[in-house]
Amino acid sequence: MNNKTLPRRVVITGYGAITPLGLTAQESWDAIMDYRIGYRFIDKHPAGIKSRFYGLVDENLDLKFLPAVLRRRLPRFAHLAMVSAREAMSMAFGEKAPTEFYDPLKCGAIIGTGWGGLDETFKFHEQYKATGMGSPFACFFSMPSIATAACSQFWGLRGYQNSPVAACATGTMAIGDAFEAIRSGRTDMMLSGGAESLRSDSAIWNIDVLKALTREEHDITKASCPFSLERNGFVLSEGAATVCLEERESALRRGAVILGEISGYGNFSDAVDFTAPAEDKLARINTIHAALTQAGLRAQDIDYINAHGTSTELNDRNETESIKMALGDEAYSIPVSSTKGYSGHLIAAAGSFETIICLQTLKHQRLPSTCHLRVPDPICDLDFITEGHREKPVFHTMNLSFGFGGANAALIISRGEM
C-alpha cells in the first residue's frame, strides 16, 4: 500500500500589473490586443547612452493606500510592486485580508528584483558626497528585499519570505518558488512576482555599455522586434507584476475564483557566462523538460508558449533552438510569441507580467502576436504568430524566462477548472 501524500495543487486567484502599457493588468492586456506599444523615443545621447527607446510609467502612482511609514521608506521599484500587489490581492480577496482565511504563518511573499533601488542609491550617494548627508532611508532603498518586506508587513504575511535576484528570470522564479512552497505544504497562500525601475542615466548606462539595449535610433518598429533579422537589442522598461497563489482545495472552500493553475516549474543554470546564453542549451532544454515532467504533460499538450524573446541576436536564436531541441518536431506545431515588442523588457517583472499574459490567453482563448516581426530570421523558424492575434482553444501554456548570469526558468500555466 502506498501512503505517499500527493503534492498539493496550486492555483492563481488574483493578479496585478503596472507597466508602460497600462496602470492595471487589464489595461496592459487591452493595449496589446489593440496592437499598442508602451515605449517611446527618449534621447539620452548627452549622457553618453546610445539607446534611444524606453518604456516608462508616466502617470503619478496612487500610493494613498500605503501608510506614510511604509511609503517614505520604499524606492520606486517597491512602489510599483505594491501597486501591482494591491491589484492582485483585491482580485483574490476583495476587501478582506488573506489572514481572514489563512493562518498568517502559512501566508508568504516572494517579490524579486534585478537591480532594486539602484536609482535611489545613486541619487543619495551623490547627495551624501555633496553635503555629507544622504537620506535616513537610503539603507532601505538599496535593499533588494524591501518590496517583499513591505508586502509582508502591509498584508500581515508572516510565513515564508524570499526575494530572488536573477535579472530577467526573476519574476518567473519568484512565482515558481512560491508554487513549490505551497505544493510542498510549507504555505497555503503566497504573493509573488517581480518589479523593476531603472530610470537614472547611471543605471541605464551600466546596461547600455554592454550593448544589450537596442541600437535603433529612428524607427520604433525596429527598437524591439523579437526573432527578426532587424533586431539589435532590447528596450528597457519599468513596471511590476504580481500574482496571488493558493492551495487549490482551500481556495475552493472559501469560494475563490480560480483564474489558472501552476502545474509545472523548471529552473536550471547555464553556469557559462554572465550575459551570453550557453551554446549547448543544456540548461534551457532541461528547464523545459522539468516543467513538463512536473505537470505530467507532453510537448503536444502545450497550446501556447510565451517566449522570453528579448530582440537580442544571441537570445532569440538560442531560445528558438532550445525550444526545438526540447520539444522535437512538436515545436513546429506550437504557437509561440514574445510580447516584449509591446511592453519592452520589464527585467525582473518580465516573467511575472508574461505569466499574466498567459492567464489572459487562457481566459480569452486568444494568442497575442509577436509585434514588429516583419523580416524573420531564418534560424528563428517556429510559428511566431506574425499574422496578428490568433483565436485558438488553449488549455496549457508555457512561460519561458532567461536572465543574465545564466538563469533559466519555465512555468506551465494551465486552465484552473481541469
XYZ file of C-alpha atoms in Angstrom:
418
model
C 0.000 0.000 0.000
C 1.366 3.402 -0.996
C 0.783 6.003 1.702
C 2.758 8.688 -0.072
C 0.941 12.012 0.027
C 0.331 13.557 -3.367
C 1.704 17.079 -3.916
C -0.890 19.780 -3.447
C -2.307 21.674 -6.414
C -1.592 25.392 -6.680
C -3.955 27.886 -8.296
C -3.885 31.578 -9.152
C -6.717 33.639 -7.672
C -5.505 37.171 -8.323
C -3.049 39.175 -10.397
C -1.979 42.753 -10.878
C 0.397 44.708 -13.086
C 1.558 48.228 -13.743
C 3.548 48.660 -16.953
C 4.207 51.268 -19.647
C 1.155 49.745 -21.376
C -1.269 50.482 -18.550
C -1.797 51.095 -14.857
C -3.540 47.737 -14.362
C -3.156 44.225 -15.725
C -6.330 44.632 -17.770
C -5.184 47.931 -19.286
C -1.894 46.312 -20.274
C -3.653 43.345 -21.906
C -6.086 45.653 -23.721
C -3.161 47.666 -25.093
C -1.585 44.510 -26.507
C -4.897 43.447 -28.017
C -5.091 46.910 -29.657
C -1.519 46.497 -31.010
C -0.273 49.472 -28.979
C 3.302 49.733 -27.677
C 4.394 51.127 -24.339
C 7.778 52.665 -25.116
C 8.848 55.850 -26.877
C 11.852 57.818 -28.130
C 13.948 59.462 -25.408
C 17.284 60.988 -26.368
C 19.987 60.227 -23.795
C 22.886 60.972 -26.131
C 24.184 63.822 -23.886
C 24.694 61.217 -21.132
C 26.772 59.009 -23.434
C 23.947 56.479 -23.816
C 23.314 55.088 -27.290
C 19.900 53.534 -26.654
C 17.008 55.787 -27.698
C 13.775 53.976 -26.687
C 12.399 53.351 -23.196
C 9.181 52.185 -21.568
C 8.205 54.362 -18.603
C 5.173 54.617 -16.332
C 4.462 58.319 -16.775
C 1.381 58.655 -14.586
C 1.681 59.575 -10.914
C 1.389 56.480 -8.761
C -1.641 56.259 -6.475
C 0.040 55.400 -3.181
C -2.589 56.797 -0.802
C -3.404 53.278 0.355
C 0.083 52.943 1.870
C 0.739 54.370 5.327
C 3.469 57.008 5.327
C 5.762 54.858 7.461
C 5.960 52.410 4.559
C 5.598 54.744 1.605
C 8.509 57.020 2.571
C 10.902 54.092 3.009
C 10.310 52.456 -0.363
C 12.221 53.074 -3.617
C 10.286 53.366 -6.845
C 10.544 49.699 -7.811
C 8.893 48.783 -4.499
C 6.176 51.394 -5.013
C 5.412 49.737 -8.340
C 5.424 46.331 -6.643
C 2.929 47.497 -4.018
C 0.575 48.897 -6.664
C 0.569 45.617 -8.590
C 0.275 43.572 -5.382
C -2.722 45.599 -4.244
C -4.493 44.812 -7.503
C -3.686 41.116 -7.155
C -4.841 40.930 -3.537
C -8.024 42.840 -4.295
C -8.827 40.445 -7.141
C -8.203 37.451 -4.899
C -9.734 38.586 -1.600
C -11.804 41.699 -2.328
C -11.844 43.983 0.698
C -10.866 41.180 3.080
C -7.388 40.271 4.265
C -5.915 36.868 3.355
C -5.398 36.280 7.060
C -9.178 36.106 7.474
C -8.976 32.777 5.653
C -5.466 31.535 6.411
C -3.077 31.313 9.328
C -0.686 34.303 8.909
C 2.213 31.886 9.421
C 1.042 29.948 6.345
C 0.934 33.077 4.147
C 4.098 34.349 2.486
C 5.607 36.740 -0.046
C 8.276 36.443 -2.728
C 8.877 39.664 -4.656
C 12.025 39.728 -6.765
C 14.014 42.442 -8.472
C 17.059 42.630 -10.683
C 18.681 45.874 -9.550
C 16.361 47.053 -6.767
C 16.615 50.701 -5.740
C 19.751 51.412 -7.754
C 18.442 54.811 -8.899
C 17.859 55.956 -5.321
C 21.240 54.593 -4.236
C 22.979 56.681 -6.909
C 20.896 59.741 -6.061
C 21.568 59.771 -2.342
C 25.206 58.811 -2.772
C 25.673 61.988 -4.793
C 23.747 63.950 -2.157
C 25.959 62.495 0.565
C 29.138 63.377 -1.358
C 27.959 66.949 -1.872
C 26.604 67.674 1.608
C 27.814 64.949 3.963
C 24.192 63.955 4.500
C 22.241 61.428 2.462
C 18.780 60.072 3.191
C 17.986 58.400 6.523
C 16.126 55.799 4.492
C 18.928 55.107 1.996
C 19.649 51.727 3.584
C 16.079 50.615 2.819
C 16.228 51.982 -0.727
C 19.194 49.752 -1.523
C 17.694 46.571 -0.021
C 16.579 44.164 -2.806
C 14.209 42.567 -0.265
C 12.411 45.798 0.628
C 9.369 45.102 -1.592
C 8.947 41.642 -0.093
C 9.226 43.087 3.405
C 6.682 45.815 2.617
C 4.160 43.316 1.206
C 4.624 41.089 4.236
C 4.037 43.986 6.625
C 1.105 45.534 4.778
C -0.898 42.308 4.475
C 0.353 40.562 7.602
C 2.014 37.692 5.723
C 4.151 36.057 8.404
C 5.114 32.828 6.657
C 7.791 32.023 4.093
C 9.568 35.080 2.664
C 12.190 35.400 -0.063
C 13.485 37.894 -2.631
C 15.069 36.312 -5.723
C 17.547 38.423 -7.667
C 18.115 36.772 -11.039
C 17.937 39.553 -13.628
C 15.419 38.799 -16.374
C 14.308 35.424 -14.971
C 13.435 36.842 -11.559
C 9.653 37.155 -11.858
C 9.199 33.630 -13.170
C 11.480 32.223 -10.474
C 9.538 34.106 -7.775
C 6.287 32.505 -8.917
C 7.926 29.114 -9.308
C 9.388 29.224 -5.810
C 6.020 30.329 -4.377
C 4.381 27.434 -6.234
C 6.838 24.994 -4.662
C 6.253 26.437 -1.182
C 2.503 25.782 -1.432
C 2.844 22.491 -3.285
C 5.059 21.099 -0.520
C 2.705 22.187 2.273
C 5.034 24.813 3.667
C 2.486 27.554 2.983
C -1.156 27.853 1.905
C -1.103 31.259 0.242
C 1.690 33.244 -1.447
C 2.029 36.662 -3.026
C 4.742 36.568 -5.680
C 6.140 38.456 -8.643
C 8.782 40.959 -9.686
C 9.381 44.688 -10.029
C 11.957 46.913 -11.695
C 12.616 50.600 -12.221
C 15.848 51.862 -13.778
C 15.438 55.457 -14.939
C 18.700 57.188 -13.957
C 21.399 57.756 -16.550
C 23.921 55.884 -14.406
C 21.777 52.756 -14.158
C 20.877 52.794 -17.851
C 24.486 53.395 -18.913
C 25.504 50.276 -16.963
C 23.357 48.136 -19.277
C 23.830 50.193 -22.438
C 27.608 49.830 -22.273
C 27.178 46.041 -22.553
C 25.458 46.623 -25.939
C 22.377 44.793 -24.682
C 19.965 47.681 -25.300
C 18.582 48.467 -28.744
C 20.834 50.453 -31.067
C 17.933 51.581 -33.278
C 17.863 55.380 -33.344
C 14.856 56.262 -35.512
C 12.352 53.530 -36.383
C 10.389 52.485 -33.299
C 9.205 49.307 -35.054
C 12.829 48.126 -35.112
C 13.521 49.034 -31.483
C 12.002 45.778 -30.232
C 11.333 43.145 -32.883
C 11.878 39.675 -31.378
C 13.018 36.896 -33.732
C 13.510 39.360 -36.593
C 16.650 39.890 -38.667
C 16.184 43.605 -37.846
C 16.632 43.090 -34.104
C 19.561 44.763 -32.381
C 18.871 44.758 -28.638
C 16.050 45.146 -26.136
C 14.026 48.145 -24.972
C 14.415 48.796 -21.244
C 11.094 49.270 -19.434
C 9.938 49.656 -15.851
C 6.997 48.040 -14.132
C 5.750 45.390 -11.743
C 3.558 42.304 -11.927
C 2.306 40.138 -9.090
C 0.112 37.071 -8.662
C -1.682 35.551 -5.696
C -1.272 31.784 -5.355
C -3.333 29.493 -3.117
C -3.656 25.805 -2.358
C -6.487 24.682 -4.626
C -8.826 22.995 -2.139
C -8.503 25.843 0.344
C -9.224 28.393 -2.388
C -12.310 26.470 -3.497
C -13.589 26.173 0.068
C -13.502 29.925 0.539
C -15.287 30.462 -2.782
C -12.358 31.967 -4.687
C -12.477 32.330 -8.455
C -9.786 30.100 -9.992
C -8.007 32.013 -12.768
C -5.459 29.350 -13.637
C -3.232 26.681 -12.171
C 0.544 26.435 -11.970
C 1.155 22.822 -12.943
C 4.896 22.728 -13.636
C 8.110 24.617 -12.925
C 11.685 24.240 -14.151
C 14.861 26.083 -13.152
C 18.399 25.303 -14.327
C 21.598 27.343 -14.681
C 23.854 27.777 -17.714
C 26.919 28.250 -15.482
C 28.851 29.527 -18.507
C 28.747 33.309 -18.969
C 27.355 36.449 -17.326
C 25.467 37.644 -20.418
C 25.634 35.139 -23.289
C 23.419 32.018 -23.224
C 25.154 28.641 -23.169
C 25.795 27.311 -26.656
C 24.966 23.734 -25.605
C 21.477 24.903 -24.477
C 21.508 22.109 -21.896
C 20.084 24.190 -19.052
C 17.281 25.651 -21.156
C 16.342 22.229 -22.508
C 16.256 20.731 -19.019
C 14.267 23.699 -17.715
C 11.551 22.994 -20.283
C 11.664 19.245 -19.672
C 11.428 19.678 -15.885
C 8.347 21.892 -16.151
C 6.629 19.425 -18.488
C 7.514 16.442 -16.320
C 6.220 18.052 -13.144
C 2.990 18.990 -14.926
C 2.619 15.459 -16.296
C 2.385 16.828 -19.833
C 3.935 16.091 -23.215
C 5.100 18.583 -25.810
C 1.905 18.133 -27.832
C -0.178 19.176 -24.806
C 1.204 22.739 -24.835
C -1.104 25.110 -26.716
C 0.959 28.289 -26.491
C 4.469 29.380 -25.476
C 5.187 32.909 -24.297
C 8.851 33.146 -25.227
C 11.457 35.237 -23.467
C 12.072 36.817 -26.888
C 14.206 39.823 -25.978
C 15.000 41.016 -29.526
C 18.698 40.359 -28.980
C 20.616 38.349 -31.563
C 22.032 35.764 -29.167
C 18.925 35.078 -27.079
C 16.379 34.768 -29.874
C 18.396 32.230 -31.849
C 19.420 30.277 -28.766
C 15.857 30.252 -27.443
C 14.420 29.065 -30.747
C 16.948 26.245 -30.944
C 16.362 25.343 -27.283
C 12.617 25.011 -27.848
C 13.207 22.791 -30.884
C 15.725 20.622 -29.075
C 13.484 20.290 -26.020
C 10.203 19.634 -27.829
C 11.341 17.914 -31.015
C 9.144 18.049 -34.103
C 6.182 19.150 -31.963
C 7.873 22.533 -31.559
C 6.810 23.484 -35.078
C 3.138 22.878 -34.222
C 3.023 25.035 -31.087
C 2.220 28.761 -31.476
C 4.915 30.927 -29.897
C 5.108 34.667 -29.363
C 7.089 37.276 -27.499
C 5.097 40.175 -26.061
C 8.167 42.324 -25.375
C 7.596 44.071 -28.696
C 4.616 45.718 -26.948
C 5.851 46.168 -23.383
C 9.596 46.411 -23.765
C 11.697 44.375 -21.337
C 10.464 44.703 -17.753
C 13.558 42.854 -16.427
C 12.544 41.338 -13.056
C 8.856 41.917 -13.797
C 9.043 40.386 -17.287
C 8.337 36.800 -16.277
C 5.562 37.661 -13.836
C 3.902 40.002 -16.352
C 4.154 37.340 -19.040
C 2.590 34.847 -16.611
C -0.374 37.221 -16.505
C -0.359 37.301 -20.311
C -0.648 33.502 -20.241
C -3.582 33.776 -17.820
C -5.309 36.261 -20.123
C -4.660 33.937 -23.035
C -6.392 31.130 -21.134
C -9.307 33.392 -20.248
C -9.903 34.860 -23.691
C -8.677 31.908 -25.775
C -6.691 34.386 -27.812
C -2.965 34.250 -28.517
C -1.059 37.553 -28.725
C 1.028 38.067 -31.830
C 4.733 38.823 -31.984
C 4.949 42.548 -32.628
C 7.166 44.005 -35.393
C 8.230 40.642 -36.818
C 8.355 41.610 -40.494
C 11.691 40.127 -41.568
C 12.007 36.734 -39.839
C 15.427 35.371 -39.032
C 15.591 32.075 -40.984
C 17.047 30.358 -37.926
C 14.048 31.532 -35.883
C 11.634 29.351 -37.831
C 8.878 28.478 -35.355
C 5.239 29.596 -35.544
C 5.722 33.064 -34.053
C 2.130 34.282 -34.718
C 3.038 37.004 -37.190
C -0.375 37.443 -38.823
C -1.965 39.146 -35.790
C -3.611 37.838 -32.649
C -4.965 34.331 -33.103
C -8.129 32.673 -31.795
C -7.426 29.143 -30.589
C -8.526 26.730 -27.847
C -5.950 26.941 -25.056
C -5.636 24.620 -22.056
C -1.917 24.659 -21.217
C 0.585 27.492 -21.711
C 4.325 27.706 -21.102
C 6.123 30.837 -19.980
C 9.893 30.979 -20.593
C 12.302 33.415 -18.925
C 16.075 33.592 -19.243
C 18.344 36.033 -17.416
C 21.853 37.432 -17.188
C 24.026 35.141 -15.128
C 22.649 32.051 -16.853
C 19.297 31.877 -15.034
C 16.642 29.825 -16.867
C 13.065 29.319 -15.679
C 9.863 27.884 -17.135
C 6.307 27.734 -15.833
C 3.355 25.713 -17.100
C 0.153 27.702 -16.529
C -2.996 25.675 -17.136
C -6.732 26.257 -17.051
C -7.861 26.072 -13.437
C -11.079 24.109 -13.894
C -9.354 20.986 -15.202
